[in-house]
Each structure stands twice: as structure tokens, then as C-alpha cells.
Amino acid sequence: MRYLVNRILQSILLLWLSTVAVFGLVHAMPGGVLAAFANNPMLTEAAKKALIRDLGLDRPLITQYFSWLGAVLQGDLGRSYNTGQQVIRLIGAHLPPTLELSFASFAFALVLSLVIGVVSATRRFSWLDYALTFLAYLGVSMPVFWFAVMLILVFSITWPIFPVQGYNNLSNPSLLSNLHHLVLPAITLTVFFVARWSRYVRANVLEVLGQDYVRTAHAKGQTRSKVIVRHVLRNALIPFVTVFALDVGSVIGGATITETIFAWPGMGRLFYDSLTYRDYPVIMGILLISAAVVIVANLLADLAYTVLDPRIQLA
Amino acid sequence: MKQWSLWVGLMAASTLIPAALAQSATPVRGGTVVDSLYEEPDSILPNAGAPMVFAEMVQNTLFTPLLYTGPHGNLRPGLASEVPSLQNGGISKNGLTYTFHLRPGLKWSDGKPLTSADIAFTANLWKNPQYAGTSKIGYPDIASVSTPNSTTVVFHLKKVFPPFLYAWANYYMPVPKHILDHTPPSQIGVGKFLHNPGAYSGPFMLKQWVVGDHITVVRNPYYYRKGYPYLNSIIFKIVPDQNTQLLALKAGEADIGYFLPITQYSLLKSMRGFKLTLGTVPPGWESIWLNEQDPALKSTKVRLALTYGLNREQMIKDVWHNLALPIANAQPPGDVSYDPSIKPLPYDPAKAAQLLKEAGWVKGSNGMLEKNGKPFVIVYSTTSGNPWRSQDEQIVQSDWGKLGIQVKIVNYPASTFFGTIVPKGKADAMEFEELNLPSPGLYLPNFYESNKIPPNGQNYEHYNNPKVDALIHQMNVTVNPKQLMHIYHEIGRITAAQVPMIYLYAPPNLAVNSTRLHNYNQNNFAYDTWNSWEWWVSK
């Protein structure tokens, strides 16, 4: 319990430091929020000054930071400079598609990488291991934007099975249509994660397979599958949980490339657009939420260690 | 001439023939068109937010201006019943009073009457220094607005402003007083109305905006053109990746693609079920703005040498498939002040070398130019990630290199380039495109007047010519259209000869639309949705 309280306090400190970093970095970006207006021959200097005042950008940076932080503590992430909408509402609109895409790809990727990793490790140096290793390297090496476009070319243009882009049928939206639209972006992300994760699982399983307790389990006459699931996999998962937690956190911030290519209206798209327009409140809102999710995911990962291995004590 | 003939040929093939076929068919009511947008609009409230092509495209379907420009730049009445002029008394002889008469019985999409009070409210909002609109040009010149009756609005100006009619044309569409007048002006342009203005005067009205995904507009039952629009709805689908946009068009998921990249020309040309249009004339012009803060570029001889020494024909041929037009100044073909007697300077490297010699630049032992021991180095910048600009840069680097000039290329993301590099003059030569504005009175002062050097305007080249200043001053107090045209041409002649910027070409605007969509016609002075009320789809 004490450990948990300590970790939560640490997390709050870390989150605060991340707000300072986020605010500092965002404001250090060249161009500035008025870049979108700068090349506008129709806007007078007086109007630009009025805009700066309306957006509160004429105040000292430190005042802007504390006024932003004060509002954040009250649950107000501010309004988008670009569209005037509340940041919390913008994030609220973009989060569900990202969660849907992330969970779908995580679920498939998790199952596939465990199976591929274990099969690859238990049949080490077999033709199957070589084939799976080759595919994993292929998956890691393929740029996401290229693979996504190839999927579209094959499954939307050559064989028009899935839609090219979008989140749902615009004239007649339905759950089925939404799932139909989900397939290609989910495959893109799944392949990316399977390629990475299956290598971790393989390496960890290989390491555990050589342990004395595994040999003992075999010697006790336990079946091969029981040994793999109970003794090998459980121990092999501990380092993998760390990688998984980090990836979960990063994807909540949005799979920018995948979402952009498939016109999937998620957090990655929102982040990309906000960066383009130097929409500080939105950028800061997304980064803050991503940082929070990464911190929480890591905290949960630490707690998961104790479940996977009772020898680990959190004190 | 070659470019012109190809241009005309393509126009005939891609625009005129389908247009003729479309005219022979009978319009059908109903149906939905999906228009793919490369960027999500920032605002659907007119004259709010940053200037943005895709925002104005959507706004055009939702609101109607007092006047709008047809494909050839001529003003037509929108909410106004006629275009004010000296002849019909709409413009007073001293050029200080403009009277607009509204069509009778106009209504907003919520059924409330649209009257002169809405126009007066809009004018007072846009002229308010607290309101940060997209454009403030012309509105601060309004001394007062009067509304003698519900269909008449009279503007009294503080001083003559010849392009005043254009301050009420196209994207500068009146906004609903009954929705906005309870909100302080400083909050209207940065708040919730950007996404939901509440009432509409255009052929369509907002049904739904799913942020990041699509905007659906549906037929406005109170639209003033009886029987229009033909379509039930238009869905603006946001597809932020241009490859995906093309694939979505190919798969039949969208009917329209606008502002498409020239690099995809071959693909666009051969897309089945679609027709490619290039616009009747190009909507903008690309140029290299030469920063005269660099002492070398202050010399007219050097600027002329850089122009003679750059093979712009090669850019047009190799980069633009001969579809771009050569230009001589900032008043390109299609602009109302275009003067065909002013010809673009030819490619003449020998003359360029001679001019550089006359300006005191001589070749050193390494074959590069130098003056007083200093090498001739030009820092060249443009927006990164534009394939055609990268190709332009290669031609610039090679051609100027042959003259003995070292060209250092440093490119930036658009926001940094336009936000910092261009206004602060952090490069010697800056390449970018300007879009055509309907009246030269709106842009000539901004580009060339010496008091418009940043931060007071867009004279990024720091050009200072007392004769041009005097002409601009004269232009700002002239009402007579013939005299105005004479001044525009005179400025055009001087700037073509002095080249404060190197005028490269006017690129075409590539758009495709599905063959089931009819009456899709590009307009040089407005984006493609300008006539969405007459779009219709075959069943």
C-alpha cells in the first residue's frame, strides 16, 4: 500500500514535470500560433494584435503557463485556437475511434505475438522459426505508410472488399459498417505490433526454457503444454509487460500515420492537425493525456509483475 | 504559344465537351455528393479564422454573399438584387457612398427574415477592431451604415476605396444578427460559432460536423433561388492523405477531389469515371520574392540577371507538364488587370552574365562570382514537402550555379516558413504561391507599397519605388474604372521591368469530379463549390 502511495505521488510529480516540458517545448516550436494568419494579405496588423490579445498570447509565458495549469487542475484544457472548440470535447470526440482501433489491434497482436513467439522459441532453428523470424523482420522493416497503402491497393482497389478510408458509412452509419472500416487500419497496426512483440516473447521464452525449474517441471512428468503455459509463459511475460505498457500509452496519443492514411478520426489525426496549426491548447491537452496514460500504464505494469511472479514484492 | 495551345486543347477536352454533354441532360433533383477535403476546415463562419481553401469551400455552400464573381471575374448579384455601379446610382459619384438593395423576402435557414439589419450588423462586426476576421480590408473604411428600409443598406465611407464591392463578394458573406448579437465581438471569431453559426443563407445548411471525419450539409428550404439546390446533401469527407484521397476517388468513395497535386497528373488524367478539370485560368501564381535587404539583390541589374538566367520554360515543361502559364508580373492571365502586351522576360543566360558584370560581379579563380572579395551566395527557401518546389529548386540551383552564384537551399515546414522566415526576411530568395484576389486594389499596395514592408504589410521583398508608391496612392483615390485600369497596367509594366520578384508561372488547379456529377465548373475567383446550387447527379 505504501508502495502504491509512493508511486502515485511520484507519478503526480512526473506529470507536473511533463506539463512544464510540454508547455516549454510547444512554445519553443518555430512558427508560432499566428503562422496560419501571417501570410494573409487581408488581415491588418491591428487585427493580428487583437487576435493575440483575444487568445491571451500577449501575457508573459510564465503567466500563460500558470493560468493554463490552473485551468487544467479544474478539468478545463482550454479552447482550440484554430476552431474555438473546447479541447476536452475535441479529445472526447477523437478518443473513442483511437480506443477502438487500439484495442482491436492490441487484442489481435497480443494473441498472435504470444503464439508466434512461443512457437518460434519452442521450435528454435526449425524452418518454421526461420519463416516466422523472417516475417517478423519484414513487419518491423516495412514502413507503416507503405504497408497501409499496399493493403488499400490490394483489398480496396484490386479486390474491393474493404473501404479505402473512413470510420463509418456516412449516409447510413451502423456498427457493422464501422467494423468493416476498422479491418484495414487494424491489420496495419496489428502487423506492426506483432512484428515487434513476437520477437520479445521469443527471446524471453528462450531464456526461460533454459531455466532449472522448467527442466524440473518436465522431469515431474508435466505435459509440454502445461509446462509452457504455467511455467514458461508466465515468467517470460514479465519483461514483455513493460514493453506492452509503454506501447499502450503511446498509442492512446494516436497512431498518427495509420489514422492519417485511413482517414480514421482519432487522436493521432487530431495531434497531427494541431501540430500543423500550432494549436497549443490541443497539442498540450493530447500530450498531457498521453503522458498520464503512459504513467498509469507503467504503474499498472508494476502491479502486474506481482501477479505474474509472487516472488516480486513491491515495498 | 505551345503552352497556350495545349491548355486550350485540354480545356476543350476536359471541360467544354463534358459541359456540353451535361447541358444536354435534364437536371434531376435529389442525391448526395461526397467531396473529399485534404484538410479539415477551421471554421464555417464566414470571415472568421485563418484564410483556408477548404473552409471557404464549405462556407460557399452554407452562405450567400451580396455579390459573387463569375468564372470570368465579373460581379453578379447574390443576396443583392443588382450590382451597385456609378450608372445605376449604387455608387455615388464621389465614390463615398455604396447602396445595396436586397432581394425581397430573403430568409435564413431557420425561417427568420434576412434583412438589411443583418448586413449592417455584419459590417459593424467586421469593422470592429475587437473582431479578428479573416479579412479586415475595406471594413475599417466604413464611417457608418444606414438601413432606410428592410431591403436597403447604405454604406458611407471615410475615404474612397475602389475595391469596396469586393469586400462584400464571395467569402465575405453576411452573418445572422439574431444568432450572434448577444455575444461580444471579440468572442465571435474565436468561439463556438466557428463550428455552428446557427442559421444559413446558402443553398445548404449544416446537418452534422463530426470533427476529424466529415461535414454534412443538407438542402436549405428557405434558399432564395426557387427550385434549387438540386442535391439533397453534400458530404465533405476529410481525407488528410493525398494518396488515400486519390484511392478513395478511384474506389468511388468520393465524387470530387480539388487542389490535387500535379505529381499525380498522369493518374488523374486516366481515372475512369472521372473528368479532370484544370480551371478556366489558373487561380494563383508562383514567384520568387527577392529580399532587397541583401545589398546584392537591391540592384535591379542583379534581379534582372537572376530572371534572365533562370529557365522558367523548363519549369513549366518538366515540372508542370506544360500546363502552367508563363507570367510577367503579379497580374497573371485571368486577373482583371492582366495586360497581354507585357511579356515575360525570356531565358537569356548571356544577357544575365552581362548584367552581373555591369553590376560589378566578376568570376573568381574558382569560377564563382565575387564582388569586393565576397562570393555571391543566395539563401533560397520554400516550404518543405512540395515535390514540384523541390524540382523548381533543382533548376534554380543549376541555372544560377552556371552564372557563378552559389545557391544554398534551406526549406521549412509551411507554418515556420510563413510564420517566421518570410515575414522576418530570413532568406534571400523565397518561393511561394499567391492566390488571385478579385481586385488588384486588394493586393498591389500590399506587395509593392514602401510602407507595407513587414510588419505593416506583405512587401516581403522590401521594394521601394517612389513612382509605384505614387501610382498606388493615386489608385486609392480613383473611382473611374478606366483610369483605374490604366494605373493597374502602369504598375504592372514597372514591376515586370524591375522584377522585385521573379515571376515564375501560374500553375493550373487540378480537380477531378465523377462523371455522374453535373455542372461542376471551376471558377478563377472562387473555389469549386461556388455554384453548388446547380450541381446535380445522374440517377
Coordinates of N, CA and C in Angstrom, one line a residue, chain B residues 193-395:
Chain B
F193 N -19.2 29.6 -32.5 CA -19.8 29.9 -33.7 C -19.0 29.5 -34.9
L194 N -17.7 29.3 -34.7 CA -16.9 28.8 -35.8 C -17.4 27.5 -36.4
H195 N -17.9 26.7 -35.5 CA -18.4 25.3 -35.9 C -19.9 25.3 -36.0
N196 N -20.6 26.3 -35.5 CA -22.0 26.2 -35.7 C -22.6 27.7 -35.7
P197 N -22.6 28.3 -36.9 CA -23.1 29.6 -36.9 C -24.7 29.7 -36.7
G198 N -25.4 28.7 -36.7 CA -26.8 28.7 -36.3 C -27.8 28.9 -37.4
A199 N -27.6 29.7 -38.3 CA -28.5 30.0 -39.4 C -27.8 30.3 -40.7
Y200 N -28.4 29.9 -41.8 CA -27.6 29.9 -43.1 C -28.4 30.6 -44.2
S201 N -27.7 31.1 -45.2 CA -28.4 31.8 -46.3 C -28.1 31.1 -47.6
G202 N -27.2 30.1 -47.5 CA -26.8 29.4 -48.8 C -27.7 28.3 -49.2
P203 N -27.4 27.6 -50.3 CA -28.3 26.6 -50.8 C -28.4 25.4 -49.8
F204 N -27.4 25.3 -48.9 CA -27.5 24.2 -48.0 C -27.3 24.7 -46.5
M205 N -27.7 23.8 -45.6 CA -27.4 24.2 -44.2 C -26.8 23.1 -43.5
L206 N -26.1 23.4 -42.3 CA -25.3 22.4 -41.7 C -26.2 21.3 -41.0
K207 N -25.9 20.1 -41.3 CA -26.7 19.0 -40.6 C -25.8 18.4 -39.5
Q208 N -24.5 18.2 -39.8 CA -23.7 17.5 -38.9 C -22.2 17.8 -39.2
W209 N -21.4 18.0 -38.1 CA -20.0 18.1 -38.3 C -19.3 17.1 -37.3
V210 N -18.9 16.0 -37.8 CA -18.2 15.0 -37.0 C -16.7 15.4 -37.1
V211 N -16.2 16.0 -36.0 CA -14.8 16.6 -36.1 C -13.8 15.5 -36.5
G212 N -13.0 15.8 -37.5 CA -11.9 14.9 -37.9 C -12.4 13.9 -39.0
D213 N -13.7 13.9 -39.2 CA -14.2 12.9 -40.2 C -15.0 13.5 -41.3
H214 N -16.1 14.2 -41.1 CA -16.9 14.7 -42.2 C -17.8 15.8 -41.7
I215 N -18.3 16.6 -42.7 CA -19.3 17.7 -42.5 C -20.4 17.4 -43.5
T216 N -21.6 17.3 -43.0 CA -22.7 17.0 -43.9 C -23.6 18.3 -44.0
V217 N -23.9 18.7 -45.2 CA -24.8 19.9 -45.4 C -26.0 19.4 -46.2
V218 N -27.2 19.9 -45.8 CA -28.4 19.4 -46.4 C -29.2 20.6 -47.0
R219 N -30.1 20.3 -47.9 CA -30.8 21.4 -48.6 C -31.5 22.4 -47.6
N220 N -31.3 23.7 -47.9 CA -31.9 24.7 -47.1 C -33.3 25.1 -47.7
P221 N -34.4 24.8 -47.0 CA -35.7 25.0 -47.6 C -36.0 26.5 -47.9
Y222 N -35.2 27.4 -47.3 CA -35.5 28.8 -47.5 C -34.6 29.5 -48.4
Y223 N -33.8 28.7 -49.2 CA -32.9 29.3 -50.1 C -33.6 30.1 -51.2
Y224 N -33.0 31.3 -51.5 CA -33.8 32.3 -52.3 C -34.0 31.9 -53.7
R225 N -33.1 31.0 -54.3 CA -33.3 30.6 -55.7 C -34.3 29.4 -55.7
K226 N -35.5 29.7 -56.2 CA -36.6 28.7 -56.1 C -36.2 27.5 -56.9
G227 N -36.5 26.3 -56.4 CA -36.2 25.1 -57.1 C -34.8 24.6 -56.9
Y228 N -33.9 25.4 -56.3 CA -32.6 25.0 -56.0 C -32.3 24.8 -54.5
P229 N -31.3 24.0 -54.1 CA -30.4 23.3 -54.9 C -31.0 22.0 -55.5
Y230 N -30.4 21.4 -56.4 CA -30.8 20.1 -56.9 C -30.5 19.0 -56.0
L231 N -29.3 19.0 -55.4 CA -28.9 17.9 -54.5 C -29.6 18.0 -53.1
N232 N -29.8 16.8 -52.5 CA -30.3 16.7 -51.2 C -29.2 17.1 -50.2
S233 N -28.0 16.7 -50.5 CA -26.9 16.9 -49.5 C -25.6 16.8 -50.1
I234 N -24.6 17.4 -49.5 CA -23.2 17.2 -49.8 C -22.5 16.8 -48.5
I235 N -21.7 15.8 -48.7 CA -20.9 15.3 -47.5 C -19.4 15.7 -47.9
F236 N -18.8 16.6 -47.0 CA -17.4 16.9 -47.1 C -16.6 15.9 -46.3
K237 N -16.0 15.0 -47.0 CA -15.2 14.0 -46.2 C -13.8 14.4 -46.1
I238 N -13.3 14.4 -44.9 CA -11.9 14.8 -44.7 C -11.0 13.6 -44.8
V239 N -10.1 13.7 -45.8 CA -9.1 12.7 -46.1 C -7.8 13.3 -46.1
P240 N -7.1 13.2 -45.0 CA -5.9 14.1 -44.9 C -4.6 13.6 -45.6
D241 N -4.7 12.4 -46.3 CA -3.5 11.9 -47.0 C -3.9 11.9 -48.5
Q242 N -3.0 12.6 -49.3 CA -3.4 12.8 -50.7 C -3.4 11.5 -51.5
N243 N -2.6 10.5 -51.1 CA -2.6 9.2 -51.8 C -4.0 8.5 -51.5
T244 N -4.4 8.6 -50.2 CA -5.6 8.0 -49.8 C -6.8 8.7 -50.6
Q245 N -6.7 10.0 -50.7 CA -7.7 10.7 -51.4 C -7.9 10.2 -52.8
L246 N -6.8 10.0 -53.5 CA -6.9 9.5 -54.9 C -7.4 8.1 -54.9
L247 N -7.0 7.3 -54.0 CA -7.5 5.9 -53.9 C -9.0 5.9 -53.6
A248 N -9.4 6.8 -52.7 CA -10.8 6.9 -52.3 C -11.7 7.3 -53.6
L249 N -11.1 8.2 -54.4 CA -11.8 8.6 -55.6 C -11.9 7.4 -56.5
K250 N -10.8 6.8 -56.7 CA -10.7 5.6 -57.6 C -11.7 4.5 -57.2
A251 N -11.9 4.3 -55.9 CA -12.8 3.3 -55.4 C -14.2 3.8 -55.4
G252 N -14.5 5.0 -55.8 CA -15.8 5.5 -55.9 C -16.4 6.0 -54.5
E253 N -15.5 6.2 -53.6 CA -15.9 6.6 -52.2 C -16.1 8.1 -52.2
A254 N -15.6 8.8 -53.2 CA -15.8 10.3 -53.2 C -16.1 10.7 -54.7
D255 N -16.8 11.8 -54.9 CA -17.1 12.3 -56.2 C -16.2 13.4 -56.7
I256 N -15.6 14.2 -55.7 CA -14.8 15.3 -56.1 C -13.4 15.3 -55.3
G257 N -12.4 15.7 -56.1 CA -11.1 15.9 -55.5 C -10.6 17.3 -56.0
Y258 N -10.2 18.2 -55.1 CA -9.9 19.5 -55.5 C -8.5 19.9 -55.0
F259 N -7.8 20.7 -55.7 CA -6.5 21.1 -55.3 C -5.5 19.9 -55.3
L260 N -5.6 19.2 -56.3 CA -4.8 17.9 -56.4 C -3.4 18.2 -56.9
P261 N -2.4 17.3 -56.5 CA -1.0 17.6 -56.8 C -0.7 17.3 -58.3
I262 N 0.1 18.1 -58.9 CA 0.5 17.9 -60.3 C 1.3 16.6 -60.5
T263 N 1.9 16.2 -59.4 CA 2.7 14.9 -59.5 C 1.8 13.7 -59.8
Q264 N 0.5 13.9 -59.6 CA -0.4 12.8 -59.9 C -1.1 13.0 -61.2
Y265 N -0.6 13.9 -62.0 CA -1.3 14.3 -63.3 C -1.7 13.1 -64.2
S266 N -0.7 12.3 -64.4 CA -0.9 11.1 -65.3 C -2.0 10.2 -64.8
L267 N -2.0 10.0 -63.5 CA -3.0 9.1 -62.9 C -4.4 9.8 -63.0
L268 N -4.4 11.1 -62.7 CA -5.7 11.8 -62.7 C -6.3 11.8 -64.1
K269 N -5.4 11.9 -65.1 CA -5.9 12.0 -66.5 C -6.5 10.7 -66.9
S270 N -6.1 9.6 -66.3 CA -6.6 8.4 -66.8 C -7.6 7.7 -65.9
M271 N -8.1 8.4 -64.9 CA -9.0 7.8 -64.0 C -10.4 7.6 -64.6
R272 N -10.8 6.3 -64.6 CA -12.1 6.0 -65.3 C -13.3 6.5 -64.4
G273 N -14.3 7.0 -65.1 CA -15.5 7.5 -64.4 C -15.3 8.9 -63.8
F274 N -14.2 9.5 -64.1 CA -14.0 10.9 -63.6 C -13.5 11.8 -64.8
K275 N -13.8 13.1 -64.6 CA -13.2 14.0 -65.6 C -12.3 15.0 -64.9
L276 N -11.2 15.3 -65.5 CA -10.2 16.2 -65.0 C -10.5 17.6 -65.5
T277 N -10.5 18.6 -64.6 CA -10.6 20.0 -65.0 C -9.4 20.7 -64.5
L278 N -9.0 21.7 -65.3 CA -7.8 22.5 -64.9 C -8.2 23.9 -64.5
G279 N -9.4 24.2 -64.4 CA -9.8 25.6 -64.2 C -9.7 26.4 -65.5
T280 N -10.6 27.4 -65.7 CA -10.5 28.1 -66.9 C -9.2 28.9 -67.1
V281 N -8.8 29.4 -66.0 CA -7.4 30.1 -65.9 C -6.9 29.7 -64.5
P282 N -5.6 29.8 -64.4 CA -5.0 29.4 -63.1 C -5.4 30.3 -62.0
P283 N -5.6 29.7 -60.8 CA -6.1 30.5 -59.7 C -5.0 31.3 -58.9
G284 N -3.8 31.1 -59.2 CA -2.7 31.8 -58.5 C -1.4 31.8 -59.3
W285 N -0.4 32.3 -58.7 CA 0.9 32.4 -59.4 C 2.0 32.2 -58.4
E286 N 3.0 31.6 -58.9 CA 4.2 31.2 -58.1 C 5.3 32.2 -58.5
S287 N 6.0 32.6 -57.5 CA 7.2 33.5 -57.7 C 8.2 33.4 -56.7
I288 N 9.4 34.0 -57.0 CA 10.5 34.0 -56.0 C 10.6 35.4 -55.5
W289 N 10.4 35.7 -54.3 CA 10.4 37.0 -53.7 C 11.9 37.3 -53.3
L290 N 12.4 38.3 -53.9 CA 13.9 38.6 -53.7 C 14.0 39.7 -52.6
N291 N 14.7 39.3 -51.6 CA 14.8 40.1 -50.4 C 15.9 41.2 -50.6
E292 N 15.4 42.5 -50.7 CA 16.3 43.6 -51.0 C 17.1 44.0 -49.8
Q293 N 16.9 43.4 -48.7 CA 17.8 43.7 -47.5 C 19.2 43.2 -47.8
D294 N 19.2 42.2 -48.7 CA 20.6 41.7 -49.2 C 21.0 42.8 -50.2
P295 N 22.2 43.4 -49.9 CA 22.6 44.5 -50.8 C 22.7 44.1 -52.3
A296 N 23.1 42.8 -52.5 CA 23.3 42.4 -53.9 C 21.9 42.4 -54.6
L297 N 20.9 42.1 -53.9 CA 19.5 42.0 -54.5 C 18.8 43.3 -54.6
K298 N 19.4 44.3 -54.0 CA 18.8 45.7 -54.1 C 19.1 46.2 -55.6
S299 N 20.1 45.7 -56.2 CA 20.4 46.1 -57.6 C 19.4 45.6 -58.6
T300 N 18.8 46.5 -59.4 CA 17.8 46.0 -60.4 C 18.5 45.1 -61.4
K301 N 19.8 45.5 -61.7 CA 20.5 44.7 -62.7 C 20.7 43.3 -62.2
V302 N 21.0 43.1 -61.0 CA 21.2 41.7 -60.4 C 19.9 41.0 -60.5
R303 N 18.8 41.6 -60.1 CA 17.5 41.0 -60.1 C 17.1 40.6 -61.5
L304 N 17.4 41.5 -62.5 CA 17.1 41.1 -63.9 C 18.0 40.0 -64.3
A305 N 19.2 40.0 -63.9 CA 20.1 38.9 -64.3 C 19.6 37.6 -63.8
L306 N 19.1 37.6 -62.5 CA 18.6 36.3 -62.0 C 17.4 35.8 -62.7
T307 N 16.6 36.8 -63.3 CA 15.4 36.4 -64.0 C 15.8 35.9 -65.4
Y308 N 16.7 36.6 -66.1 CA 17.1 36.2 -67.4 C 17.9 34.8 -67.3
G309 N 18.5 34.6 -66.2 CA 19.4 33.4 -66.1 C 18.6 32.2 -65.5
L310 N 17.3 32.3 -65.4 CA 16.6 31.2 -64.9 C 15.6 30.7 -66.0
N311 N 15.7 29.4 -66.3 CA 14.9 28.8 -67.3 C 13.5 28.4 -66.8
R312 N 12.7 29.4 -66.8 CA 11.3 29.2 -66.3 C 10.5 28.3 -67.2
E313 N 10.8 28.4 -68.5 CA 10.1 27.5 -69.5 C 10.4 26.0 -69.2
Q314 N 11.6 25.7 -68.7 CA 11.9 24.4 -68.3 C 11.0 23.9 -67.1
M315 N 10.8 24.8 -66.2 CA 10.0 24.5 -65.0 C 8.6 24.2 -65.5
I316 N 8.1 25.0 -66.4 CA 6.7 24.8 -66.9 C 6.6 23.5 -67.7
K317 N 7.7 23.2 -68.4 CA 7.6 21.9 -69.3 C 7.8 20.7 -68.4
D318 N 8.9 20.7 -67.6 CA 9.3 19.5 -66.9 C 8.5 19.2 -65.7
V319 N 8.2 20.3 -64.9 CA 7.5 20.1 -63.7 C 6.0 20.1 -63.9
W320 N 5.5 21.0 -64.7 CA 4.1 21.2 -64.8 C 3.5 20.7 -66.1
H321 N 4.2 19.8 -66.8 CA 3.6 19.1 -68.0 C 3.0 20.1 -69.0
N322 N 3.7 21.3 -69.1 CA 3.2 22.4 -70.0 C 1.8 22.9 -69.6
L323 N 1.4 22.7 -68.4 CA 0.0 23.1 -68.1 C 0.0 24.5 -67.3
A324 N 1.2 24.9 -66.8 CA 1.3 26.2 -66.2 C 1.5 27.3 -67.3
L325 N 1.1 28.5 -66.9 CA 1.3 29.6 -67.9 C 2.4 30.5 -67.5
P326 N 3.2 31.0 -68.5 CA 4.3 31.9 -68.1 C 3.6 33.3 -67.7
I327 N 4.3 33.9 -66.7 CA 3.7 35.2 -66.3 C 4.8 36.3 -66.3
A328 N 4.3 37.6 -66.4 CA 5.3 38.7 -66.5 C 5.3 39.5 -65.2
N329 N 4.2 39.4 -64.4 CA 4.2 40.2 -63.2 C 3.1 39.6 -62.3
A330 N 2.7 40.3 -61.2 CA 1.7 39.8 -60.3 C 0.3 39.8 -60.8
Q331 N 0.1 40.2 -62.0 CA -1.2 40.3 -62.6 C -1.3 39.3 -63.7
P332 N -1.5 38.0 -63.4 CA -1.4 36.9 -64.4 C -2.6 36.8 -65.3
P333 N -2.5 36.0 -66.3 CA -3.7 35.8 -67.2 C -4.9 35.3 -66.3
G334 N -6.0 36.0 -66.5 CA -7.2 35.7 -65.7 C -7.5 36.7 -64.7
D335 N -6.4 37.5 -64.3 CA -6.6 38.6 -63.4 C -7.4 39.7 -64.2
V336 N -8.2 40.5 -63.5 CA -9.0 41.5 -64.2 C -8.0 42.6 -64.8
S337 N -6.8 42.7 -64.2 CA -5.9 43.7 -64.7 C -4.8 43.1 -65.6
Y338 N -5.0 41.9 -66.1 CA -4.0 41.3 -66.9 C -3.8 42.1 -68.2
D339 N -2.5 42.3 -68.5 CA -2.2 43.1 -69.7 C -1.3 42.2 -70.7
P340 N -1.9 41.7 -71.7 CA -1.2 40.7 -72.6 C 0.0 41.4 -73.3
S341 N 0.0 42.7 -73.3 CA 1.2 43.4 -74.0 C 2.4 43.3 -73.2
I342 N 2.3 43.0 -71.9 CA 3.5 42.9 -71.1 C 4.0 41.4 -71.1
K343 N 5.1 41.2 -71.7 CA 5.6 39.8 -71.9 C 6.6 39.4 -70.9
P344 N 6.6 38.1 -70.5 CA 7.6 37.6 -69.6 C 9.0 37.8 -70.1
L345 N 9.9 38.0 -69.3 CA 11.3 38.1 -69.8 C 11.8 36.7 -70.2
P346 N 12.5 36.7 -71.3 CA 12.9 35.3 -71.8 C 14.1 34.8 -71.1
Y347 N 14.4 33.5 -71.3 CA 15.6 32.9 -70.7 C 16.8 33.3 -71.6
D348 N 17.8 34.0 -71.0 CA 18.9 34.5 -71.8 C 20.1 34.6 -70.9
P349 N 20.8 33.5 -70.7 CA 21.9 33.4 -69.8 C 23.1 34.4 -70.2
A350 N 23.2 34.6 -71.5 CA 24.3 35.6 -71.9 C 24.0 37.0 -71.4
K351 N 22.8 37.4 -71.5 CA 22.4 38.7 -71.0 C 22.5 38.8 -69.5
A352 N 22.2 37.6 -68.9 CA 22.3 37.6 -67.4 C 23.7 37.8 -67.0
A353 N 24.7 37.1 -67.7 CA 26.1 37.2 -67.3 C 26.6 38.7 -67.5
Q354 N 26.1 39.3 -68.6 CA 26.5 40.7 -68.9 C 26.0 41.6 -67.8
L355 N 24.7 41.4 -67.4 CA 24.1 42.3 -66.4 C 24.9 42.2 -65.1
L356 N 25.3 40.9 -64.7 CA 26.0 40.7 -63.5 C 27.4 41.4 -63.5
K357 N 28.0 41.4 -64.7 CA 29.3 42.0 -64.9 C 29.1 43.5 -64.7
E358 N 28.0 44.1 -65.3 CA 27.8 45.5 -65.2 C 27.5 45.9 -63.7
A359 N 27.0 45.0 -63.0 CA 26.7 45.3 -61.5 C 27.9 45.1 -60.7
G360 N 29.1 44.7 -61.3 CA 30.3 44.6 -60.5 C 30.7 43.2 -60.1
W361 N 29.9 42.2 -60.5 CA 30.2 40.8 -60.1 C 31.1 40.2 -61.1
V362 N 32.3 39.7 -60.7 CA 33.2 39.1 -61.6 C 33.6 37.7 -61.1
K363 N 33.9 36.8 -62.1 CA 34.2 35.4 -61.7 C 35.6 35.3 -61.1
G364 N 35.7 34.7 -59.9 CA 37.0 34.5 -59.2 C 37.7 33.2 -59.8
S365 N 38.8 32.9 -59.1 CA 39.6 31.8 -59.6 C 38.8 30.4 -59.6
N366 N 37.9 30.3 -58.7 CA 37.1 29.1 -58.6 C 35.9 29.1 -59.6
G367 N 35.8 30.1 -60.4 CA 34.7 30.2 -61.4 C 33.4 30.7 -60.8
M368 N 33.4 31.1 -59.5 CA 32.2 31.6 -58.9 C 32.3 33.1 -58.8
L369 N 31.1 33.8 -58.8 CA 31.1 35.2 -58.8 C 31.5 35.8 -57.5
E370 N 32.2 36.9 -57.5 CA 32.5 37.6 -56.3 C 32.6 39.2 -56.6
K371 N 32.4 39.9 -55.5 CA 32.5 41.4 -55.6 C 33.2 41.8 -54.3
N372 N 34.2 42.6 -54.4 CA 35.0 43.1 -53.3 C 35.4 41.9 -52.4
G373 N 35.8 40.8 -53.1 CA 36.3 39.7 -52.3 C 35.2 38.8 -51.7
K374 N 34.0 39.2 -51.9 CA 32.9 38.4 -51.2 C 32.2 37.6 -52.3
P375 N 31.9 36.3 -52.0 CA 31.2 35.4 -53.0 C 29.7 35.8 -53.1
F376 N 29.2 35.5 -54.2 CA 27.7 35.7 -54.4 C 27.0 34.4 -53.9
V377 N 26.4 34.6 -52.8 CA 25.6 33.4 -52.2 C 24.2 33.8 -52.0
I378 N 23.3 33.0 -52.4 CA 21.8 33.2 -52.2 C 21.3 32.1 -51.3
V379 N 20.7 32.5 -50.2 CA 20.0 31.5 -49.4 C 18.5 31.4 -49.9
Y380 N 18.2 30.2 -50.4 CA 16.9 30.0 -51.1 C 16.0 29.2 -50.2
S381 N 14.8 29.7 -49.9 CA 13.9 28.9 -49.1 C 12.5 28.8 -49.7
T382 N 11.9 27.7 -49.3 CA 10.5 27.5 -49.7 C 9.9 26.5 -48.7
T383 N 8.6 26.1 -48.9 CA 8.0 25.1 -48.0 C 8.5 23.7 -48.3
S384 N 8.8 23.0 -47.2 CA 9.3 21.6 -47.4 C 8.1 20.7 -47.8
G385 N 8.5 19.6 -48.4 CA 7.5 18.6 -48.7 C 6.7 18.8 -49.9
N386 N 7.0 19.8 -50.8 CA 6.3 20.1 -52.0 C 7.2 19.5 -53.2
P387 N 6.8 18.4 -53.8 CA 7.6 17.8 -54.8 C 7.9 18.8 -56.0
W388 N 6.9 19.6 -56.4 CA 7.2 20.5 -57.5 C 8.2 21.6 -57.2
R389 N 8.1 22.1 -55.9 CA 9.0 23.1 -55.5 C 10.4 22.6 -55.4
S390 N 10.6 21.3 -55.0 CA 11.9 20.7 -54.9 C 12.5 20.7 -56.4
Q391 N 11.6 20.4 -57.3 CA 12.1 20.3 -58.7 C 12.5 21.7 -59.2
D392 N 11.7 22.7 -58.8 CA 12.0 24.1 -59.2 C 13.4 24.5 -58.6
E393 N 13.6 24.1 -57.4 CA 14.9 24.4 -56.7 C 16.1 23.8 -57.4
Q394 N 15.9 22.6 -57.9 CA 17.0 22.0 -58.7 C 17.3 22.8 -59.9
I395 N 16.3 23.3 -60.6 CA 16.5 24.1 -61.8 C 17.2 25.4 -61.4

